[in-house]
Amino acid sequence: MTLYELNRLVSKVIENEMPSECWVEAELSECRESHGHCYMELIQKDERTATPIAKASAKCWVTKWMLIRPGFERTTGQRLHVGMKVLLKVYAQFHEAYGFSWIVTDIDPTYTLGDMARKRQEIIRQLKAEGVFDLQKELQLPLFCQHIAVISSETAAGYGDFCNQLADNPYGFQFHTRLFPAIMQGEGVEQSIINALERIFNGQFDCVAIIRGGGATSDMSGFDTLALAENVANFPLPIITGIGHDRDESILDMVSHTRVKTPTAAASLLIDHLKTVLDAINDAQEQIVRLAQQKLTSHKSRLSTFAELLPRLFTNVKTRQEARLDSLNSRMTTAIRQSIVTQQSLINALEMKMPIMLDRRLMAEHHRLQLFEEKVKSLDPALLLKRGYSITLHNGHAVRDASVLTPGDEIETRLANGTIYSTVIK
């Protein structure tokens, strides 16, 4: 048999033995479109080791794919992508030139929804177990939230709408935005946004806006991953999401600080926040002015009352002080007169005692002088000389020690009667 004949035989056997369609559960390891057809690689993994235990190719021809795809994406909110679990309605086909494949005639979106929900619930459960699910909700937008880090696609229409909305706000608020480009659809969403958050981390920003506009609403799988949710939940700045879809919240929306539907709604949120702060400042300013005016009115009223009372109070005080001064003057005059009388009596008494005291003092001093005179007379050198003593002088000074004299010195000796001049021999 030729190869063609052999393959043709296999094809007829398969057609005869497996004429009907069946539903098969599988995971997509590859999924691509070409010329309107959808080509898939199916895989089944061991539940314990995740090792592939079965593989097969599958095709959905354009005539079927054009009918299946819109309903699947509308129901699940996602495109077919690698890693997605699907339930396919297939029949077997063995082509003589292209080999064996499963031909897809239908896809059950409810099966995929169930698997997606299970994965989402598992991620949510793990985030809550880690204690990070509500961390962003505990943060507060700064009062003056004007420096915004934006994660979006450079070419996304939503980014332009976001910036225009901020720039054209009716209150004239000034916002400063900086774009951190990221992939916002497809398989690269998770790592691209994580990389953007790492670049933002050390910057001087008030909050982060993750926005997406113009992309396919069915391609949201990148926003439902554990790694992205953990990075967003643990980020130290408030994160606002506006990724433009109306279906149930993505996990990214759940863990973010605030979720809005569109980029323009995110811009409106920031404008309204700043307007709320401005209103609070204006209210506080008005309240301060009102309180100040009330205080001024109260103080003016008190001053007016004091102004009316002051002359009367001054008159009363003046009268009391004048009476007090008169009383003090009267008491002072009486005290001075009494003091004069007292001092005059003392002076009179002293005048009477003075002559007696002077006589006593003179007699005492005269007696002291007599004692001094007698003491001086007893110390007169002439009296000593009369008793037989003499005084020896050398150069006019009394000699008390013979060792101060030398042979040849002339000395003078005074006696009671006369003076002797001598020369020292020895």
Tab-separated table of C-alpha atoms in Angstrom:
chain	number	residue	atom	x	y	z
A	1	MET	CA	0.000	0.000	0.000
A	2	THR	CA	1.100	3.505	-0.658
A	3	LEU	CA	1.235	5.986	2.153
A	4	TYR	CA	-1.760	7.792	0.741
A	5	GLU	CA	-3.724	4.516	0.579
A	6	LEU	CA	-2.742	3.731	4.170
A	7	ASN	CA	-3.738	7.164	5.444
A	8	ARG	CA	-6.956	6.976	3.443
A	9	LEU	CA	-7.742	3.655	5.111
A	10	VAL	CA	-7.103	5.125	8.559
A	11	SER	CA	-9.352	8.064	7.679
A	12	LYS	CA	-12.210	5.736	6.648
A	13	VAL	CA	-11.774	3.657	9.811
A	14	ILE	CA	-11.997	6.738	12.007
A	15	GLU	CA	-15.008	8.039	10.095
A	16	ASN	CA	-16.760	4.679	10.416
A	17	GLU	CA	-15.834	4.014	14.056
A	18	MET	CA	-16.292	7.608	15.385
A	19	PRO	CA	-19.091	9.124	13.294
A	20	SER	CA	-20.621	11.296	16.046
A	21	GLU	CA	-19.457	14.401	17.936
A	22	CYS	CA	-18.460	14.425	21.640
A	23	TRP	CA	-17.593	16.930	24.309
A	24	VAL	CA	-13.988	16.989	25.588
A	25	GLU	CA	-12.363	18.852	28.519
A	26	ALA	CA	-8.888	20.249	27.860
A	27	GLU	CA	-6.475	23.086	28.551
A	28	LEU	CA	-5.192	25.329	25.783
A	29	SER	CA	-1.400	25.212	25.405
A	30	GLU	CA	-1.556	27.224	22.193
A	31	CYS	CA	-4.246	29.277	20.457
A	32	ARG	CA	-3.960	31.355	17.295
A	33	GLU	CA	-6.058	32.652	14.419
A	34	SER	CA	-5.086	32.484	10.774
A	35	HIS	CA	-7.210	33.450	7.787
A	36	GLY	CA	-10.296	33.458	9.997
A	37	HIS	CA	-9.703	29.915	11.305
A	38	CYS	CA	-8.751	29.155	14.934
A	39	TYR	CA	-5.944	26.655	15.554
A	40	MET	CA	-5.541	25.163	19.018
A	41	GLU	CA	-3.197	22.800	20.808
A	42	LEU	CA	-4.951	20.862	23.561
A	43	ILE	CA	-3.295	19.384	26.608
A	44	GLN	CA	-4.209	17.442	29.735
A	45	LYS	CA	-1.939	17.509	32.814
A	46	ASP	CA	-1.568	15.125	35.716
A	47	GLU	CA	-3.397	16.716	38.684
A	48	ARG	CA	-0.573	15.893	41.126
A	49	THR	CA	2.562	16.592	39.068
A	50	ALA	CA	1.179	18.919	36.343
A	51	THR	CA	3.005	16.732	33.799
A	52	PRO	CA	1.299	16.538	30.374
A	53	ILE	CA	-0.318	13.156	29.891
A	54	ALA	CA	-2.205	13.871	26.631
A	55	LYS	CA	-1.839	16.260	23.698
A	56	ALA	CA	-3.797	16.884	20.520
A	57	SER	CA	-4.411	19.481	17.840
A	58	ALA	CA	-7.791	21.060	17.198
A	59	LYS	CA	-9.204	23.357	14.556
A	60	CYS	CA	-12.290	25.514	14.289
A	61	TRP	CA	-13.037	26.493	10.744
A	62	VAL	CA	-13.972	30.072	9.967
A	63	THR	CA	-17.636	29.311	9.323
A	64	LYS	CA	-18.044	27.948	12.846
A	65	TRP	CA	-15.496	30.228	14.520
A	66	MET	CA	-17.351	33.378	13.391
A	67	LEU	CA	-20.434	32.096	15.235
A	68	ILE	CA	-18.729	30.622	18.318
A	69	ARG	CA	-16.239	33.387	19.180
A	70	PRO	CA	-18.643	36.357	19.809
A	71	GLY	CA	-20.886	34.352	22.122
A	72	PHE	CA	-17.946	32.900	24.068
A	73	GLU	CA	-16.277	36.293	24.578
A	74	ARG	CA	-19.561	37.987	25.462
A	75	THR	CA	-20.331	35.361	28.100
A	76	THR	CA	-16.877	34.936	29.634
A	77	GLY	CA	-15.563	38.461	29.078
A	78	GLN	CA	-12.309	36.956	27.758
A	79	ARG	CA	-10.712	35.698	24.589
A	80	LEU	CA	-9.397	32.186	24.258
A	81	HIS	CA	-5.830	32.222	25.600
A	82	VAL	CA	-3.084	29.901	26.709
A	83	GLY	CA	-3.778	28.279	30.081
A	84	MET	CA	-7.565	28.524	29.762
A	85	LYS	CA	-9.606	25.402	30.406
A	86	VAL	CA	-12.345	24.774	27.838
A	87	LEU	CA	-15.105	22.300	27.038
A	88	LEU	CA	-15.137	21.665	23.270
A	89	LYS	CA	-17.604	19.836	21.076
A	90	VAL	CA	-15.500	17.977	18.531
A	91	TYR	CA	-15.418	15.213	15.987
A	92	ALA	CA	-12.365	13.275	14.821
A	93	GLN	CA	-10.780	13.855	11.423
A	94	PHE	CA	-7.774	12.223	9.824
A	95	HIS	CA	-6.573	13.966	6.680
A	96	GLU	CA	-4.381	12.080	4.254
A	97	ALA	CA	-1.934	15.039	3.967
A	98	TYR	CA	-2.232	16.779	7.323
A	99	GLY	CA	-2.775	13.968	9.768
A	100	PHE	CA	-5.133	13.692	12.759
A	101	SER	CA	-6.947	16.583	14.487
A	102	TRP	CA	-10.124	17.339	16.361
A	103	ILE	CA	-12.561	19.585	14.508
A	104	VAL	CA	-14.318	21.997	16.888
A	105	THR	CA	-18.005	22.698	16.254
A	106	ASP	CA	-18.930	24.367	19.572
A	107	ILE	CA	-17.426	25.688	22.839
A	108	ASP	CA	-19.322	25.745	26.150
A	109	PRO	CA	-18.572	29.135	27.842
A	110	THR	CA	-20.222	28.127	31.122
A	111	TYR	CA	-17.514	25.495	31.721
A	112	THR	CA	-14.787	28.116	31.249
A	113	LEU	CA	-16.692	30.549	33.468
A	114	GLY	CA	-16.739	27.961	36.233
A	115	ASP	CA	-13.009	27.354	35.952
A	116	MET	CA	-12.304	31.097	35.851
A	117	ALA	CA	-14.501	31.642	38.910
A	118	ARG	CA	-12.690	28.850	40.751
A	119	LYS	CA	-9.307	30.384	39.954
A	120	ARG	CA	-10.514	33.843	40.941
A	121	GLN	CA	-11.887	32.588	44.244
A	122	GLU	CA	-8.631	30.741	44.937
A	123	ILE	CA	-6.625	33.920	44.308
A	124	ILE	CA	-8.987	35.989	46.485
A	125	ARG	CA	-8.797	33.385	49.261
A	126	GLN	CA	-4.989	33.423	49.145
A	127	LEU	CA	-4.838	37.249	49.192
A	128	LYS	CA	-7.107	37.346	52.234
A	129	ALA	CA	-5.065	34.628	53.936
A	130	GLU	CA	-1.946	36.750	53.386
A	131	GLY	CA	-3.750	39.735	54.937
A	132	VAL	CA	-3.158	41.996	51.919
A	133	PHE	CA	-6.593	42.021	50.259
A	134	ASP	CA	-7.734	45.274	51.913
A	135	LEU	CA	-4.363	47.011	52.396
A	136	GLN	CA	-5.024	49.550	49.634
A	137	LYS	CA	-8.379	50.475	51.194
A	138	GLU	CA	-6.525	51.552	54.344
A	139	LEU	CA	-4.550	54.201	52.418
A	140	GLN	CA	-5.887	57.729	51.947
A	141	LEU	CA	-5.553	59.945	48.923
A	142	PRO	CA	-3.346	62.938	49.849
A	143	LEU	CA	-5.305	66.150	50.299
A	144	PHE	CA	-3.483	67.775	47.377
A	145	CYS	CA	-3.336	64.765	45.043
A	146	GLN	CA	-1.847	66.390	41.931
A	147	HIS	CA	1.244	64.346	40.972
A	148	ILE	CA	-0.118	61.279	39.191
A	149	ALA	CA	1.833	58.276	37.911
A	150	VAL	CA	-0.120	56.731	35.013
A	151	ILE	CA	0.221	53.122	33.872
A	152	SER	CA	-1.263	52.727	30.416
A	153	SER	CA	-0.439	52.014	26.804
A	154	GLU	CA	1.322	54.907	25.050
A	155	THR	CA	-1.078	54.708	22.123
A	156	ALA	CA	-4.248	54.111	24.146
A	157	ALA	CA	-7.031	56.584	23.506
A	158	GLY	CA	-7.961	56.299	27.187
A	159	TYR	CA	-4.640	57.835	28.254
A	160	GLY	CA	-5.254	60.885	26.084
A	161	ASP	CA	-8.809	61.200	27.410
A	162	PHE	CA	-7.489	60.967	30.977
A	163	CYS	CA	-4.910	63.735	30.459
A	164	ASN	CA	-7.366	65.969	28.583
A	165	GLN	CA	-9.967	65.562	31.318
A	166	LEU	CA	-7.432	66.635	33.967
A	167	ALA	CA	-6.097	69.536	31.911
A	168	ASP	CA	-9.539	70.920	30.999
A	169	ASN	CA	-11.079	70.740	34.471
A	170	PRO	CA	-13.452	73.669	35.139
A	171	TYR	CA	-11.699	74.724	38.349
A	172	GLY	CA	-8.266	75.417	36.898
A	173	PHE	CA	-6.548	72.777	39.023
A	174	GLN	CA	-3.007	71.928	37.961
A	175	PHE	CA	-2.208	68.223	37.641
A	176	HIS	CA	1.181	66.747	36.778
A	177	THR	CA	1.096	63.344	35.092
A	178	ARG	CA	3.875	61.004	34.024
A	179	LEU	CA	3.243	57.977	31.831
A	180	PHE	CA	4.812	54.603	32.618
A	181	PRO	CA	4.067	52.592	29.465
A	182	ALA	CA	2.752	49.058	29.891
A	183	ILE	CA	1.008	46.336	27.916
A	184	MET	CA	-2.694	46.526	28.719
A	185	GLN	CA	-4.026	43.434	26.954
A	186	GLY	CA	-2.767	39.966	26.149
A	187	GLU	CA	-0.372	37.681	27.982
A	188	GLY	CA	2.180	40.382	28.872
A	189	VAL	CA	-0.171	42.478	31.040
A	190	GLU	CA	0.896	41.057	34.427
A	191	GLN	CA	4.674	41.482	34.174
A	192	SER	CA	4.423	44.763	32.260
A	193	ILE	CA	2.307	46.444	34.986
A	194	ILE	CA	4.516	44.993	37.748
A	195	ASN	CA	7.598	46.463	36.021
A	196	ALA	CA	5.863	49.854	35.774
A	197	LEU	CA	5.021	49.779	39.498
A	198	GLU	CA	8.678	49.070	40.312
A	199	ARG	CA	9.726	52.140	38.291
A	200	ILE	CA	7.145	54.288	40.083
A	201	PHE	CA	8.129	53.088	43.564
A	202	ASN	CA	10.967	55.572	44.164
A	203	GLY	CA	9.292	58.566	42.504
A	204	GLN	CA	7.596	61.546	44.130
A	205	PHE	CA	3.958	60.795	43.292
A	206	ASP	CA	0.679	61.145	45.190
A	207	CYS	CA	-1.117	58.196	43.604
A	208	VAL	CA	-1.100	55.767	40.669
A	209	ALA	CA	-3.747	55.466	37.947
A	210	ILE	CA	-3.923	52.187	35.996
A	211	ILE	CA	-6.080	52.989	32.968
A	212	ARG	CA	-7.001	51.261	29.773
A	213	GLY	CA	-9.081	52.530	26.899
A	214	GLY	CA	-9.735	51.307	23.397
A	215	GLY	CA	-8.701	47.679	24.019
A	216	ALA	CA	-10.845	44.652	23.593
A	217	THR	CA	-13.258	44.285	26.480
A	218	SER	CA	-12.953	40.526	26.111
A	219	ASP	CA	-9.221	40.467	26.842
A	220	MET	CA	-9.132	41.007	30.613
A	221	SER	CA	-7.410	37.838	31.811
A	222	GLY	CA	-4.136	39.661	32.543
A	223	PHE	CA	-5.824	41.605	35.350
A	224	ASP	CA	-6.863	38.444	37.237
A	225	THR	CA	-3.458	37.132	38.351
A	226	LEU	CA	-2.079	36.518	41.837
A	227	ALA	CA	1.306	38.171	41.263
A	228	LEU	CA	-0.238	41.408	39.942
A	229	ALA	CA	-2.788	41.502	42.771
A	230	GLU	CA	-0.055	41.039	45.407
A	231	ASN	CA	2.065	43.842	43.940
A	232	VAL	CA	-0.881	46.241	43.775
A	233	ALA	CA	-2.163	45.335	47.262
A	234	ASN	CA	1.268	45.934	48.840
A	235	PHE	CA	2.022	49.144	46.932
A	236	PRO	CA	2.525	52.123	49.308
A	237	LEU	CA	0.598	54.654	47.160
A	238	PRO	CA	-3.180	54.622	46.510
A	239	ILE	CA	-3.927	52.946	43.160
A	240	ILE	CA	-6.966	53.931	41.074
A	241	THR	CA	-8.084	51.531	38.333
A	242	GLY	CA	-10.064	52.545	35.281
A	243	ILE	CA	-9.598	49.689	32.831
A	244	GLY	CA	-12.838	50.198	30.942
A	245	HIS	CA	-15.164	47.267	31.389
A	246	ASP	CA	-18.656	46.780	32.784
A	247	ARG	CA	-18.501	43.112	33.781
A	248	ASP	CA	-17.768	41.898	37.295
A	249	GLU	CA	-14.736	43.465	38.928
A	250	SER	CA	-11.345	42.030	38.077
A	251	ILE	CA	-9.120	40.992	40.962
A	252	LEU	CA	-6.991	44.059	40.197
A	253	ASP	CA	-10.114	46.215	40.776
A	254	MET	CA	-10.870	44.401	44.017
A	255	VAL	CA	-7.483	45.016	45.636
A	256	SER	CA	-7.019	48.585	44.348
A	257	HIS	CA	-7.780	51.665	46.427
A	258	THR	CA	-10.623	52.821	44.155
A	259	ARG	CA	-12.166	51.265	41.068
A	260	VAL	CA	-13.880	53.286	38.336
A	261	LYS	CA	-15.091	52.150	34.936
A	262	THR	CA	-13.158	54.360	32.526
A	263	PRO	CA	-10.033	56.557	32.340
A	264	THR	CA	-12.197	59.689	32.207
A	265	ALA	CA	-13.993	58.524	35.339
A	266	ALA	CA	-10.574	58.188	37.027
A	267	ALA	CA	-9.740	61.754	36.015
A	268	SER	CA	-13.124	62.950	37.310
A	269	LEU	CA	-12.439	61.190	40.610
A	270	LEU	CA	-9.154	63.087	41.055
A	271	ILE	CA	-10.766	66.398	40.062
A	272	ASP	CA	-13.691	65.829	42.440
A	273	HIS	CA	-11.280	64.891	45.239
A	274	LEU	CA	-9.352	68.136	44.813
A	275	LYS	CA	-12.635	70.070	44.536
A	276	THR	CA	-13.746	68.512	47.848
A	277	VAL	CA	-10.489	69.662	49.443
A	278	LEU	CA	-10.940	73.150	47.968
A	279	ASP	CA	-14.529	73.296	49.264
A	280	ALA	CA	-13.320	72.241	52.715
A	281	ILE	CA	-10.654	74.964	52.629
A	282	ASN	CA	-13.214	77.559	51.495
A	283	ASP	CA	-15.645	76.423	54.191
A	284	ALA	CA	-12.894	76.649	56.791
A	285	GLN	CA	-11.926	80.097	55.497
A	286	GLU	CA	-15.530	81.294	55.692
A	287	GLN	CA	-15.873	79.816	59.164
A	288	ILE	CA	-12.656	81.534	60.293
A	289	VAL	CA	-13.893	84.855	58.894
A	290	ARG	CA	-17.300	84.353	60.516
A	291	LEU	CA	-15.780	83.460	63.883
A	292	ALA	CA	-13.363	86.390	63.629
A	293	GLN	CA	-16.241	88.748	62.875
A	294	GLN	CA	-18.213	87.345	65.806
A	295	LYS	CA	-15.202	87.836	68.057
A	296	LEU	CA	-14.697	91.393	66.796
A	297	THR	CA	-18.382	92.186	67.316
A	298	SER	CA	-18.255	90.745	70.814
A	299	HIS	CA	-15.079	92.677	71.681
A	300	LYS	CA	-16.481	95.894	70.197
A	301	SER	CA	-19.586	95.477	72.341
A	302	ARG	CA	-17.446	94.922	75.427
A	303	LEU	CA	-15.279	97.929	74.555
A	304	SER	CA	-18.382	100.074	74.136
A	305	THR	CA	-19.634	98.931	77.532
A	306	PHE	CA	-16.233	99.662	79.069
A	307	ALA	CA	-16.155	103.067	77.367
A	308	GLU	CA	-19.475	103.919	79.006
A	309	LEU	CA	-18.440	102.583	82.402
A	310	LEU	CA	-14.929	104.014	82.394
A	311	PRO	CA	-15.758	107.686	83.170
A	312	ARG	CA	-18.044	106.649	86.028
A	313	LEU	CA	-15.524	104.148	87.303
A	314	PHE	CA	-12.761	106.757	86.993
A	315	THR	CA	-14.839	109.274	88.983
A	316	ASN	CA	-15.480	106.701	91.691
A	317	VAL	CA	-11.826	105.721	91.790
A	318	LYS	CA	-10.733	109.356	91.799
A	319	THR	CA	-13.082	110.140	94.682
A	320	ARG	CA	-11.860	107.125	96.653
A	321	GLN	CA	-8.216	107.950	95.964
A	322	GLU	CA	-8.673	111.628	96.868
A	323	ALA	CA	-10.348	110.611	100.138
A	324	ARG	CA	-7.517	108.172	100.739
A	325	LEU	CA	-4.917	110.860	100.032
A	326	ASP	CA	-6.682	113.289	102.368
A	327	SER	CA	-6.739	110.627	105.060
A	328	LEU	CA	-3.041	109.853	104.475
A	329	ASN	CA	-2.203	113.587	104.529
A	330	SER	CA	-4.065	114.075	107.791
A	331	ARG	CA	-2.416	111.031	109.357
A	332	MET	CA	1.004	112.128	108.103
A	333	THR	CA	0.572	115.655	109.516
A	334	THR	CA	-0.470	114.250	112.897
A	335	ALA	CA	2.428	111.805	112.869
A	336	ILE	CA	4.934	114.557	111.989
A	337	ARG	CA	3.622	116.785	114.757
A	338	GLN	CA	3.830	113.972	117.257
A	339	SER	CA	7.351	113.172	116.081
A	340	ILE	CA	8.375	116.866	116.429
A	341	VAL	CA	6.998	116.995	119.955
A	342	THR	CA	8.787	113.791	120.860
A	343	GLN	CA	12.076	114.934	119.360
A	344	GLN	CA	11.748	118.346	121.029
A	345	SER	CA	11.306	116.625	124.388
A	346	LEU	CA	14.436	114.557	123.693
A	347	ILE	CA	16.369	117.698	122.767
A	348	ASN	CA	15.246	119.464	125.930
A	349	ALA	CA	16.259	116.487	128.008
A	350	LEU	CA	19.651	116.403	126.277
A	351	GLU	CA	20.133	120.141	126.850
A	352	MET	CA	19.610	119.583	130.579
A	353	LYS	CA	21.951	116.581	130.667
A	354	MET	CA	24.635	118.080	128.426
A	355	PRO	CA	26.498	120.285	131.022
A	356	ILE	CA	26.640	117.459	133.531
A	357	MET	CA	27.803	114.981	130.892
A	358	LEU	CA	30.421	117.455	129.595
A	359	ASP	CA	31.780	118.057	133.094
A	360	ARG	CA	32.029	114.350	133.711
A	361	ARG	CA	33.763	113.821	130.360
A	362	LEU	CA	36.214	116.694	130.974
A	363	MET	CA	37.104	115.347	134.412
A	364	ALA	CA	37.654	111.866	132.988
A	365	GLU	CA	39.841	113.154	130.180
A	366	HIS	CA	41.807	115.408	132.564
A	367	HIS	CA	42.478	112.405	134.758
A	368	ARG	CA	43.676	110.418	131.741
A	369	LEU	CA	46.052	113.221	130.728
A	370	GLN	CA	47.539	113.279	134.188
A	371	LEU	CA	48.153	109.537	133.989
A	372	PHE	CA	49.815	109.910	130.586
A	373	GLU	CA	51.955	112.797	131.871
A	374	GLU	CA	53.202	110.765	134.813
A	375	LYS	CA	53.921	107.794	132.488
A	376	VAL	CA	55.869	110.029	130.088
A	377	LYS	CA	57.881	111.542	132.898
A	378	SER	CA	58.780	108.079	134.167
A	379	LEU	CA	60.171	107.253	130.748
A	380	ASP	CA	62.301	110.469	130.404
A	381	PRO	CA	65.997	109.434	129.594
A	382	ALA	CA	67.284	112.328	131.730
A	383	LEU	CA	65.954	110.620	134.819
A	384	LEU	CA	67.843	107.477	133.871
A	385	LEU	CA	71.048	109.473	133.435
A	386	LYS	CA	70.604	111.063	136.892
A	387	ARG	CA	70.491	107.587	138.331
A	388	GLY	CA	74.013	106.899	136.975
A	389	TYR	CA	73.182	105.465	133.552
A	390	SER	CA	74.856	106.759	130.343
A	391	ILE	CA	74.130	106.611	126.585
A	392	THR	CA	76.823	105.768	124.008
A	393	LEU	CA	76.255	107.148	120.498
A	394	HIS	CA	78.081	106.407	117.257
A	395	ASN	CA	77.265	108.619	114.309
A	396	GLY	CA	74.219	109.891	116.207
A	397	HIS	CA	72.792	106.406	116.890
A	398	ALA	CA	72.678	104.603	120.241
A	399	VAL	CA	75.111	101.701	120.482
A	400	ARG	CA	73.456	98.576	121.869
A	401	ASP	CA	75.956	95.956	120.604
A	402	ALA	CA	79.805	96.355	120.874
A	403	SER	CA	80.297	94.179	117.801
A	404	VAL	CA	79.080	97.014	115.557
A	405	LEU	CA	82.166	99.100	116.506
A	406	THR	CA	85.672	98.743	115.076
A	407	PRO	CA	89.024	100.119	116.364
A	408	GLY	CA	89.374	103.787	115.499
A	409	ASP	CA	85.652	104.574	115.654
A	410	GLU	CA	84.830	107.767	117.512
A	411	ILE	CA	82.020	107.439	120.012
A	412	GLU	CA	80.068	109.875	122.213
A	413	THR	CA	79.068	109.087	125.789
A	414	ARG	CA	76.408	111.221	127.451
A	415	LEU	CA	76.174	111.448	131.243
A	416	ALA	CA	73.793	113.244	133.613
A	417	ASN	CA	76.270	116.146	133.626
A	418	GLY	CA	78.408	116.434	130.488
A	419	THR	CA	79.545	114.386	127.494
A	420	ILE	CA	82.676	112.259	126.837
A	421	TYR	CA	84.194	111.756	123.384
A	422	SER	CA	86.296	108.589	122.959
A	423	THR	CA	88.140	106.579	120.318
A	424	VAL	CA	87.699	102.786	120.239
A	425	ILE	CA	91.024	100.937	120.771
A	426	LYS	CA	89.666	97.410	121.221
